[in-house]
XYZ file of C-alpha atoms in Angstrom:
676
model
C 60.892 54.644 47.137
C 63.063 56.591 49.609
C 64.182 60.088 48.647
C 67.349 61.415 50.379
C 67.283 65.134 50.869
C 70.477 67.056 49.998
C 71.563 70.598 49.937
C 72.793 72.313 46.863
C 76.285 71.166 47.567
C 75.262 67.559 47.626
C 75.314 67.082 51.314
C 72.673 64.941 52.957
C 70.408 66.851 55.250
C 69.265 65.435 58.552
C 65.978 67.193 58.947
C 62.727 67.227 57.143
C 60.288 69.869 56.199
C 59.822 69.319 52.471
C 57.106 67.599 50.381
C 57.739 65.382 47.393
C 55.201 64.006 44.881
C 55.680 60.874 42.736
C 53.778 60.775 39.425
C 53.463 57.260 37.906
C 52.827 57.133 34.125
C 51.959 53.782 32.340
C 53.652 53.070 29.008
C 51.388 50.763 26.925
C 52.821 48.215 24.549
C 51.258 46.439 21.561
C 49.193 44.105 23.781
C 47.878 46.761 26.173
C 47.417 49.782 23.974
C 43.831 50.941 24.157
C 43.063 48.389 26.873
C 44.786 49.957 29.913
C 44.345 53.551 31.070
C 47.419 55.825 30.717
C 46.176 58.450 33.158
C 48.970 59.513 35.572
C 48.751 58.386 39.183
C 50.110 60.639 41.986
C 51.583 59.523 45.304
C 52.675 61.905 48.122
C 55.798 61.430 50.195
C 56.050 60.812 53.906
C 58.533 62.916 55.884
C 60.721 60.674 58.011
C 62.172 63.720 59.962
C 65.691 62.556 59.292
C 66.190 64.105 55.899
C 64.578 61.166 54.058
C 61.145 60.896 52.506
C 59.258 57.666 51.808
C 57.000 57.350 48.763
C 54.755 54.255 48.651
C 53.014 53.428 45.359
C 50.926 50.578 44.133
C 49.486 49.472 40.775
C 47.490 46.469 39.564
C 48.737 46.531 36.011
C 52.060 45.042 35.118
C 54.239 46.606 32.469
C 56.625 49.531 31.881
C 56.133 52.746 33.793
C 57.787 56.164 34.147
C 57.995 57.710 37.642
C 58.553 61.444 38.007
C 59.449 62.764 41.518
C 59.033 66.501 41.883
C 59.234 69.095 44.626
C 57.951 72.548 44.034
C 57.410 71.648 40.362
C 61.043 70.643 39.934
C 62.317 67.143 39.183
C 64.790 65.631 41.545
C 67.988 64.092 40.297
C 67.470 61.230 37.739
C 63.753 61.963 37.481
C 61.786 60.586 35.596
C 62.828 57.067 36.550
C 61.876 54.033 34.291
C 60.126 51.217 36.143
C 59.043 47.676 35.194
C 56.105 46.316 37.134
C 56.013 42.501 37.122
C 53.034 40.306 37.896
C 52.656 38.292 41.050
C 54.505 35.044 41.312
C 51.484 32.897 42.026
C 49.156 32.108 39.152
C 45.578 33.117 39.797
C 44.179 32.272 36.354
C 45.154 31.627 32.766
C 43.885 32.748 29.404
C 44.084 30.950 26.077
C 46.110 32.633 23.416
C 44.324 33.332 20.158
C 46.890 31.339 18.234
C 45.904 28.144 20.063
C 44.345 25.184 18.244
C 41.133 24.720 20.202
C 39.765 22.867 17.136
C 42.127 20.134 16.049
C 42.044 17.382 13.455
C 42.056 13.751 14.511
C 45.502 12.186 14.271
C 47.326 15.531 14.012
C 49.442 17.241 16.707
C 47.847 20.414 18.012
C 49.091 23.265 20.228
C 47.259 24.974 23.043
C 48.996 28.137 24.354
C 48.029 29.457 27.784
C 49.178 32.682 29.445
C 49.544 32.846 33.224
C 47.889 35.756 35.054
C 48.204 36.988 38.594
C 45.448 38.133 40.893
C 45.107 41.399 38.980
C 45.058 39.647 35.624
C 48.607 40.752 34.964
C 50.545 38.546 32.629
C 53.598 36.990 34.115
C 56.697 37.914 32.204
C 58.734 34.924 33.285
C 58.278 31.196 33.443
C 59.400 28.684 35.972
C 56.059 27.056 36.698
C 55.452 23.356 36.144
C 52.185 22.688 34.306
C 50.141 19.496 34.584
C 47.411 19.594 31.908
C 44.718 16.906 31.842
C 42.638 16.561 28.656
C 39.754 14.070 28.809
C 36.742 13.328 26.623
C 33.458 14.728 27.831
C 30.910 12.215 29.079
C 28.289 13.541 26.650
C 29.964 13.647 23.309
C 29.512 12.309 19.809
C 30.011 8.586 19.555
C 31.964 6.730 16.971
C 30.360 4.963 14.063
C 31.675 1.556 15.034
C 30.848 0.752 18.617
C 33.890 -1.247 19.636
C 34.105 -1.689 23.448
C 37.909 -1.764 23.345
C 38.125 1.428 21.335
C 35.488 3.043 23.508
C 37.551 2.327 26.602
C 40.700 3.659 24.966
C 39.120 6.926 23.862
C 37.995 7.647 27.414
C 41.591 7.766 28.678
C 43.291 11.190 29.206
C 45.327 12.367 26.242
C 49.088 12.342 26.279
C 50.396 15.912 26.440
C 53.693 17.784 26.226
C 54.269 21.186 27.901
C 56.851 23.756 26.760
C 57.720 26.765 28.995
C 58.347 29.825 26.831
C 59.805 31.778 29.825
C 57.624 34.759 29.057
C 54.616 33.782 31.104
C 53.162 31.578 28.352
C 53.149 27.797 28.111
C 52.532 25.614 25.034
C 50.568 22.389 25.585
C 50.828 19.902 22.695
C 48.186 17.176 22.428
C 46.955 14.629 19.899
C 43.947 12.285 19.628
C 42.517 9.846 17.074
C 38.995 10.139 18.368
C 36.669 13.001 17.633
C 34.672 14.748 20.280
C 34.770 17.559 22.779
C 37.431 17.366 25.466
C 37.648 19.103 28.843
C 40.992 20.740 29.712
C 42.032 20.968 33.366
C 45.355 22.723 34.176
C 47.279 22.326 37.429
C 50.611 23.930 38.336
C 53.329 23.915 40.943
C 56.177 26.404 41.614
C 59.433 24.505 41.457
C 61.458 27.564 42.622
C 59.653 27.779 45.943
C 60.202 24.141 46.966
C 63.498 24.783 48.710
C 63.069 24.706 52.430
C 59.347 24.213 52.151
C 57.125 21.206 52.391
C 56.241 19.873 48.980
C 52.669 20.742 47.999
C 50.349 19.042 45.566
C 49.760 20.792 42.234
C 47.032 23.362 42.393
C 44.332 23.697 39.786
C 44.293 26.994 38.016
C 41.113 28.659 36.936
C 40.280 29.887 33.510
C 39.737 33.621 33.383
C 36.160 34.746 34.077
C 35.291 31.278 35.351
C 34.929 29.762 31.861
C 35.559 26.128 30.968
C 38.415 25.324 28.699
C 37.501 22.808 26.015
C 39.079 21.663 22.782
C 37.335 20.036 19.851
C 38.739 17.118 17.869
C 37.168 16.909 14.437
C 37.405 14.184 11.841
C 40.177 14.130 9.307
C 39.755 13.823 5.559
C 37.330 11.221 4.275
C 38.628 7.691 4.003
C 36.750 5.577 1.443
C 37.349 2.297 3.243
C 35.810 3.675 6.451
C 32.537 4.862 4.907
C 29.494 2.852 5.900
C 25.775 2.609 5.148
C 23.136 3.244 7.781
C 19.387 2.473 7.629
C 20.026 -0.024 4.819
C 16.730 0.098 2.941
C 17.668 -1.879 -0.151
C 14.119 -3.008 -0.901
C 11.354 -0.787 -2.222
C 8.094 -1.038 -4.117
C 7.847 -0.037 -7.724
C 7.105 3.649 -8.081
C 7.790 4.367 -4.389
C 10.790 6.574 -3.668
C 13.101 5.065 -1.087
C 16.590 5.806 0.182
C 19.547 4.568 2.145
C 22.199 6.686 3.877
C 25.965 6.747 3.361
C 28.003 7.907 6.382
C 31.454 9.290 5.574
C 34.331 8.761 8.014
C 38.076 9.285 8.299
C 40.732 6.612 8.620
C 40.101 6.374 12.370
C 36.431 5.646 11.644
C 35.346 9.007 12.982
C 32.249 10.329 11.314
C 32.618 13.475 9.279
C 30.301 16.288 10.274
C 30.514 18.319 7.125
C 29.544 17.814 3.520
C 31.409 18.329 0.309
C 32.300 14.717 -0.489
C 31.393 13.713 -4.039
C 29.212 10.608 -3.993
C 28.232 9.001 -7.317
C 25.688 6.156 -7.524
C 24.659 4.024 -10.494
C 22.378 0.970 -10.530
C 21.141 -1.304 -13.302
C 18.989 -4.422 -13.554
C 20.979 -7.557 -12.848
C 19.246 -10.069 -15.121
C 17.825 -9.164 -18.508
C 16.858 -11.238 -21.534
C 19.570 -11.466 -24.121
C 19.493 -8.535 -26.488
C 17.504 -6.288 -24.141
C 18.533 -2.743 -23.351
C 19.827 -1.915 -19.889
C 17.255 -0.915 -17.307
C 18.684 1.768 -15.037
C 17.528 2.781 -11.598
C 16.810 6.447 -11.037
C 19.282 7.532 -8.324
C 19.797 10.922 -6.695
C 22.346 11.823 -3.995
C 21.442 14.436 -1.369
C 24.198 16.059 0.716
C 22.916 16.651 4.257
C 26.006 18.754 5.160
C 26.565 16.680 8.289
C 28.704 13.898 6.867
C 25.699 11.870 5.737
C 24.343 11.481 2.225
C 20.873 10.237 1.305
C 20.813 8.083 -1.812
C 17.270 8.303 -3.184
C 16.215 5.750 -5.762
C 12.999 4.978 -7.620
C 12.353 1.871 -9.702
C 9.494 1.043 -12.040
C 10.429 -2.442 -13.225
C 10.608 -5.089 -10.516
C 13.706 -7.188 -10.048
C 17.213 -7.117 -8.573
C 19.531 -4.221 -9.372
C 23.311 -4.019 -8.982
C 24.625 -0.715 -7.626
C 28.035 0.904 -7.956
C 29.000 3.649 -5.481
C 32.111 5.805 -5.779
C 33.552 8.314 -3.297
C 35.444 11.241 -4.786
C 35.640 9.429 -8.091
C 36.893 6.054 -6.800
C 34.669 2.995 -6.581
C 34.057 1.531 -3.122
C 33.211 -2.167 -3.239
C 32.029 -2.249 0.366
C 29.302 0.283 -0.382
C 28.034 -1.348 -3.565
C 24.877 -3.228 -2.643
C 22.070 -5.034 -4.444
C 18.789 -3.167 -4.550
C 15.508 -5.029 -4.979
C 12.431 -3.439 -6.500
C 9.272 -5.321 -5.566
C 6.068 -5.175 -7.582
C 3.688 -2.517 -6.367
C 0.126 -2.908 -5.239
C -2.349 -4.215 -7.735
C -3.670 -1.466 -9.971
C -7.290 -2.286 -10.877
C -7.011 -0.295 -14.103
C -4.091 -2.448 -15.234
C -5.708 -5.842 -14.572
C -6.440 -8.045 -17.576
C -9.645 -10.104 -17.754
C -9.662 -13.000 -20.170
C -11.512 -16.253 -20.665
C -14.786 -17.573 -22.025
C -16.514 -16.911 -18.720
C -16.767 -13.162 -19.383
C -18.620 -13.741 -22.683
C -20.813 -16.829 -22.485
C -21.826 -19.474 -19.969
C -24.309 -22.303 -19.526
C -26.672 -22.841 -16.652
C -25.545 -25.602 -14.356
C -22.039 -25.724 -15.826
C -19.005 -24.269 -14.145
C -17.853 -21.124 -15.943
C -14.519 -19.454 -15.383
C -12.349 -16.558 -16.401
C -8.877 -15.378 -15.443
C -7.799 -12.139 -13.800
C -4.179 -11.241 -14.519
C -3.155 -8.734 -11.854
C -0.549 -6.075 -12.533
C 0.631 -2.908 -10.890
C 0.524 0.407 -12.715
C 3.941 -0.251 -14.247
C 3.007 -3.657 -15.625
C 4.770 -5.729 -12.962
C 3.123 -8.929 -11.812
C 2.459 -8.689 -8.040
C 4.165 -11.307 -5.913
C 1.509 -11.440 -3.199
C -1.292 -13.996 -3.259
C -3.791 -12.439 -0.879
C -5.832 -10.517 -3.418
C -9.563 -10.585 -2.824
C -12.131 -10.359 -5.567
C -15.903 -10.386 -5.245
C -18.074 -11.292 -8.203
C -21.752 -10.423 -8.601
C -24.213 -11.464 -11.306
C -27.558 -9.869 -11.959
C -30.015 -10.140 -14.854
C -29.616 -7.396 -17.382
C -31.938 -4.441 -16.857
C -33.500 -4.921 -20.326
C -34.262 -8.616 -19.816
C -37.928 -9.520 -19.226
C -38.237 -10.969 -15.773
C -40.045 -14.192 -14.963
C -43.279 -13.728 -13.083
C -42.871 -14.188 -9.368
C -39.181 -13.205 -9.289
C -37.769 -9.936 -7.976
C -36.625 -7.887 -10.925
C -34.060 -6.128 -8.728
C -32.477 -9.269 -7.338
C -28.741 -9.579 -7.708
C -27.465 -13.132 -7.697
C -24.230 -13.365 -5.789
C -22.080 -15.848 -7.593
C -20.561 -18.474 -5.418
C -17.236 -17.667 -6.973
C -14.069 -19.477 -6.095
C -10.748 -17.703 -6.496
C -7.726 -19.879 -7.233
C -4.233 -18.439 -7.492
C -2.424 -19.969 -10.462
C 0.884 -18.202 -9.958
C 2.392 -15.355 -11.966
C -0.283 -13.018 -10.660
C -3.168 -14.949 -12.242
C -6.402 -15.693 -10.409
C -8.956 -18.117 -11.782
C -12.527 -17.144 -10.933
C -15.132 -19.912 -11.163
C -18.886 -19.444 -10.846
C -22.053 -21.470 -11.424
C -24.888 -19.630 -13.272
C -28.479 -20.712 -12.664
C -30.589 -18.499 -14.878
C -30.565 -18.340 -18.674
C -30.645 -14.750 -19.938
C -28.335 -11.804 -20.405
C -26.519 -11.017 -17.181
C -24.278 -8.244 -16.002
C -21.084 -9.355 -14.302
C -19.505 -7.070 -11.687
C -16.010 -7.705 -10.335
C -15.012 -5.800 -7.198
C -11.491 -5.404 -5.903
C -10.890 -4.751 -2.192
C -13.048 -6.523 0.376
C -16.656 -5.350 0.379
C -18.034 -5.190 3.906
C -21.100 -7.316 4.324
C -23.731 -5.455 6.260
C -25.621 -7.255 9.044
C -28.681 -9.158 7.893
C -27.751 -9.180 4.213
C -27.647 -12.490 2.426
C -27.662 -10.962 -1.051
C -26.632 -7.590 -2.360
C -29.553 -5.882 -4.008
C -29.243 -3.885 -7.166
C -30.417 -0.741 -5.423
C -27.317 -0.909 -3.232
C -24.883 -1.105 -6.135
C -24.126 2.592 -5.853
C -21.027 4.728 -5.495
C -20.230 3.012 -2.218
C -19.709 -0.250 -4.056
C -18.451 1.116 -7.363
C -15.493 2.694 -5.608
C -13.839 -0.719 -5.932
C -15.575 -1.822 -9.127
C -12.827 -2.802 -11.548
C -14.683 -4.713 -14.262
C -18.168 -4.878 -15.713
C -19.425 -6.860 -18.698
C -22.510 -8.496 -20.176
C -22.608 -12.299 -20.289
C -24.954 -14.345 -22.445
C -25.959 -17.209 -20.176
C -27.752 -19.884 -22.142
C -29.816 -22.825 -20.934
C -27.940 -25.766 -19.621
C -27.939 -29.377 -20.644
C -31.370 -30.915 -21.177
C -32.550 -32.716 -18.057
C -35.117 -35.528 -17.809
C -36.209 -34.508 -14.311
C -37.666 -31.222 -15.618
C -38.876 -32.383 -19.057
C -42.656 -32.834 -19.223
C -45.199 -34.265 -21.652
C -48.761 -33.219 -22.443
C -51.444 -33.912 -24.972
C -54.541 -36.007 -25.513
C -52.390 -38.955 -26.465
C -51.469 -39.438 -22.823
C -55.041 -40.604 -22.158
C -55.026 -43.203 -24.926
C -56.339 -43.551 -28.476
C -58.194 -45.926 -30.767
C -56.645 -49.029 -32.223
C -54.929 -48.192 -35.470
C -55.263 -44.483 -34.900
C -52.226 -42.377 -33.929
C -51.802 -40.877 -30.502
C -50.011 -37.556 -30.218
C -47.985 -36.361 -27.219
C -46.071 -33.064 -26.985
C -42.792 -33.223 -25.022
C -41.437 -29.974 -23.536
C -37.667 -30.350 -23.053
C -36.001 -28.196 -20.378
C -32.744 -28.020 -18.462
C -32.530 -28.652 -14.737
C -33.285 -24.972 -14.044
C -36.502 -25.236 -16.088
C -35.160 -23.293 -19.061
C -36.301 -24.391 -22.556
C -33.538 -26.407 -24.194
C -32.824 -28.791 -27.060
C -31.072 -32.068 -26.257
C -27.382 -32.136 -27.098
C -26.066 -34.389 -29.836
C -25.077 -37.022 -27.310
C -28.556 -36.963 -25.705
C -31.378 -39.026 -27.196
C -35.081 -38.364 -26.739
C -36.745 -41.760 -27.220
C -40.292 -43.127 -26.880
C -41.528 -46.724 -26.603
C -45.038 -48.224 -26.372
C -45.133 -51.213 -24.013
C -48.036 -53.642 -23.516
C -49.075 -55.153 -20.213
C -46.641 -58.051 -20.718
C -43.699 -55.670 -21.004
C -43.234 -56.150 -24.740
C -42.601 -53.293 -27.113
C -45.521 -52.962 -29.535
C -46.642 -50.638 -32.294
C -44.595 -47.842 -33.739
C -43.340 -44.613 -32.175
C -41.751 -41.615 -33.813
C -40.105 -38.589 -32.221
C -39.640 -35.365 -34.186
C -39.009 -31.748 -33.307
C -42.007 -29.564 -33.708
C -41.640 -27.088 -36.528
C -41.230 -23.520 -35.324
C -40.455 -24.572 -31.744
C -37.059 -24.660 -30.084
C -37.683 -27.136 -27.314
C -40.951 -28.969 -28.103
C -40.968 -32.433 -29.649
C -43.919 -34.482 -30.954
C -44.197 -38.162 -30.044
C -46.633 -40.099 -32.303
C -47.455 -43.684 -31.434
C -49.791 -46.160 -33.162
C -50.827 -49.707 -32.286
C -53.567 -52.096 -33.448
C -53.442 -53.983 -30.170
C -56.180 -53.044 -27.715
C -55.845 -52.949 -23.952
C -53.767 -51.308 -21.235
C -50.402 -49.935 -22.370
C -47.583 -47.784 -21.064
C -45.827 -45.061 -23.036
C -42.191 -44.710 -21.945
C -40.474 -41.417 -22.861
C -36.804 -41.153 -21.924
C -34.156 -38.446 -22.267
C -30.572 -39.563 -22.220
C -31.705 -42.929 -20.859
C -33.743 -41.458 -17.977
C -37.517 -41.198 -17.705
C -39.019 -37.769 -17.990
C -41.559 -36.491 -15.463
C -44.362 -39.096 -14.788
C -42.963 -41.482 -17.372
C -43.997 -44.241 -18.125
C -47.563 -43.052 -18.817
C -50.470 -45.479 -18.436
C -53.024 -45.410 -21.297
C -55.790 -47.462 -22.869
C -56.052 -48.291 -26.554
C -59.757 -48.963 -27.279
C -61.660 -50.537 -30.125
C -61.950 -48.446 -33.257
C -65.796 -48.635 -33.351
C -66.300 -46.654 -30.127
C -67.890 -43.293 -30.534
C -65.605 -40.324 -30.388
C -67.980 -38.535 -28.063
C -67.842 -41.383 -25.571
C -64.068 -41.365 -25.735
C -64.091 -37.684 -24.948
C -66.328 -38.245 -21.973
C -64.290 -41.258 -20.870
C -61.023 -39.331 -20.867
C -62.700 -36.274 -19.339
C -60.868 -34.192 -21.898
C -61.301 -33.093 -25.457
C -58.861 -35.006 -27.629
C -57.808 -33.595 -30.936
C -60.568 -34.158 -33.503
C -59.190 -34.519 -37.008
C -62.504 -33.352 -38.404
C -62.204 -30.060 -36.574
C -58.621 -29.695 -37.696
C -59.574 -30.422 -41.259
C -62.441 -27.985 -41.059
C -60.183 -25.197 -39.871
C -57.395 -26.020 -42.258
C -59.676 -26.268 -45.349
C -61.461 -23.098 -44.246
C -64.928 -24.705 -44.398
C -65.793 -22.124 -41.843
C -64.371 -18.622 -41.723
C -61.193 -18.313 -39.797
C -61.969 -16.917 -36.392
C -65.688 -17.661 -36.668
C -66.316 -18.758 -33.149
C -70.055 -19.189 -33.822
C -69.438 -21.642 -36.688
C -67.087 -23.705 -34.525
C -69.596 -23.763 -31.695
C -72.416 -24.792 -34.000
C -70.326 -27.589 -35.418
C -69.472 -28.889 -31.988
C -73.122 -28.682 -30.910
C -74.283 -30.632 -33.948
C -71.694 -33.332 -33.337
C -72.537 -33.542 -29.678
C -76.274 -33.335 -30.200
C -76.506 -31.333 -27.020
C -75.753 -34.432 -24.944
C -71.972 -34.516 -25.274
C -70.079 -33.102 -22.340
C -67.912 -30.465 -24.018
C -64.769 -30.115 -21.983
C -62.140 -27.384 -22.363
C -63.254 -25.762 -25.565
C -60.377 -23.342 -25.088
C -58.009 -26.324 -25.317
C -59.358 -27.267 -28.711
C -59.119 -23.726 -30.026
C -55.597 -23.221 -28.780
C -54.563 -26.641 -30.075
C -55.875 -25.814 -33.531
C -54.255 -22.404 -33.517
C -50.871 -23.716 -32.429
C -50.819 -26.668 -34.780
C -52.123 -25.131 -38.018
C -51.012 -21.571 -37.564
C -54.431 -19.913 -37.762
C -55.246 -17.085 -35.423
C -58.537 -15.458 -34.671
C -59.036 -12.595 -37.060
C -59.262 -9.042 -35.626
C -58.520 -10.547 -32.201
C -54.946 -11.539 -32.813
C -53.765 -10.459 -29.374
C -56.937 -11.502 -27.594
C -56.290 -13.077 -24.218
C -57.365 -16.632 -23.428
C -60.050 -15.370 -21.067
C -61.503 -13.173 -23.821
C -61.544 -16.079 -26.238
C -63.451 -18.281 -23.823
C -65.900 -15.483 -23.063
C -66.347 -14.901 -26.776
C -67.392 -18.526 -27.253
C -69.567 -18.855 -24.160
C -72.397 -16.719 -25.519
C -73.092 -19.236 -28.332
C -73.624 -22.224 -26.001
C -76.791 -23.389 -24.388
C -77.007 -23.440 -20.597
C -76.620 -27.220 -20.666
C -73.184 -26.899 -22.186
C -70.527 -26.801 -19.439
C -67.087 -25.272 -19.877
C -64.484 -26.730 -17.524
C -61.371 -24.742 -16.711
C -58.209 -26.629 -17.619
C -56.340 -28.193 -14.728
C -52.688 -27.594 -13.883
C -51.756 -31.065 -15.051
C -53.344 -30.669 -18.454
C -52.338 -27.152 -19.484
C -50.058 -25.772 -16.873
C -50.556 -23.270 -14.060
C -50.278 -20.233 -16.341
C -53.301 -21.224 -18.418
């Protein structure tokens, strides 16, 4: 500012010598009030020595000012002077107006307002600049739901924009996009007013104030039902197990919504039901994740196919309605059903079976066929064990599991011992430890019972009578006298050596055959009274000589049959016959004596005296114990006051009444069995 000195008459002076001071006062407006200092700024004049004074001032803030020029505390003419400080012509940076849409909706036109600033961040108050905005999708941004290569290429192109110069230093940039994501905004400009007479320059990129990046966000529009999809489609679950699938909401441009609030309703019911049955509904629950996704949780208890119906904001969406399948759960041991005769009774040597109907805890029949069952049999703890066998032995049944369909397994086993047994059924594979061939009872502890699902008591009876284990004994096997009966006791057993009675279709027959192969004499077979498995064969023939006694069971010879024997003349002495057969045959006189009580029952001395008198001291008395036991068994008499006396005690009780010449021979295994 140049100040021209004048005298009081208004004449210009041509010499200096005075001092002037310019005071610059900022006048804030609505945008700058409180943001820019209003403290006055002083500038001193420079004396030009020609009556003029130069005042140079400078400020970095554009806007309205008031300049007061004083000399000796007096204002010069027209002071204070209003000033308007404009920004620099070149744009140093831009700021984004608060009214801009930096968050726009897909498919809708949005406005981005920028304000040009000079080097001192002063807003330009006029337009005239040409803006070249470039809005492109960031490389790392949210992807679309549907990965379409053509759409992906299209969404990577710069957006079409429109720029409006407001001639007040601000510029409106209008943009629009169908694809959601975060976009980078780059702004370039050129000054069209300065092109005259100058070489044309390429547009220059303008910085964002404070070095920040300018970005805009395109968000999804309102939900479009036809664009909603299902992710992680888990439409199959096990009964009782909670499962889910996810519904992804999207707008009409197939952009995923990233907020919740959409009302999703889900219903599902069993597809096929017997006529007249009530509907079976699936328990469904919708969880809003507040990110545009919704978890549909469902739990089913009854297996089968279910039809679902899904609605978005109250309107059904066919594309989302899917079929849900509930599979049967794992087998629940507590729900299994055991049925069949094989869990109650069985016969030795005959295949026994029972059925396991598997179910899960909701009563569904499992659809898998890889169930494993292990079956163990052991004699009941209260059953008397056979001598020579381990009382703790557990017989592992060679069970065979057959899947019959519909969750049924047929278990077959072959018992071999007749007595009460305990049956154990284990579910889950039981690990066989090294070196074990059988599982012993002592190991049936909590380790095994953790998978024990069934336990019962089975009455295993003897099997079918078998000729290969049926034996015969008695004095009649050595022969008899012509016309006198011979008696043989037949002990019938099954093939596992258990006492048994022949079935109705099995015949126990006996036949006496001479040396020419002809059937002679008479034979009778009858069950011994009071015995379950012992039969008496009585044969009689008047023909002397060598004979064979054939005893058959179900058409097959029993052990050692046919038996060779000799029928001798009736006038032979009984004592000689005894010596000849090396055994003491049954003497009817002794039997009669005991039965008619000619001697006191249990009087061992009387019996010994009688035998001594008959033998005259010269008869070889063989197996006196045999005779006593034979008489006791056949006529039901027992030694008085020694009812439970052992066989050894009985023999010792008799031995004291015999002379040293009388020899007692122990019975052989063939005559009385190994036990006696």
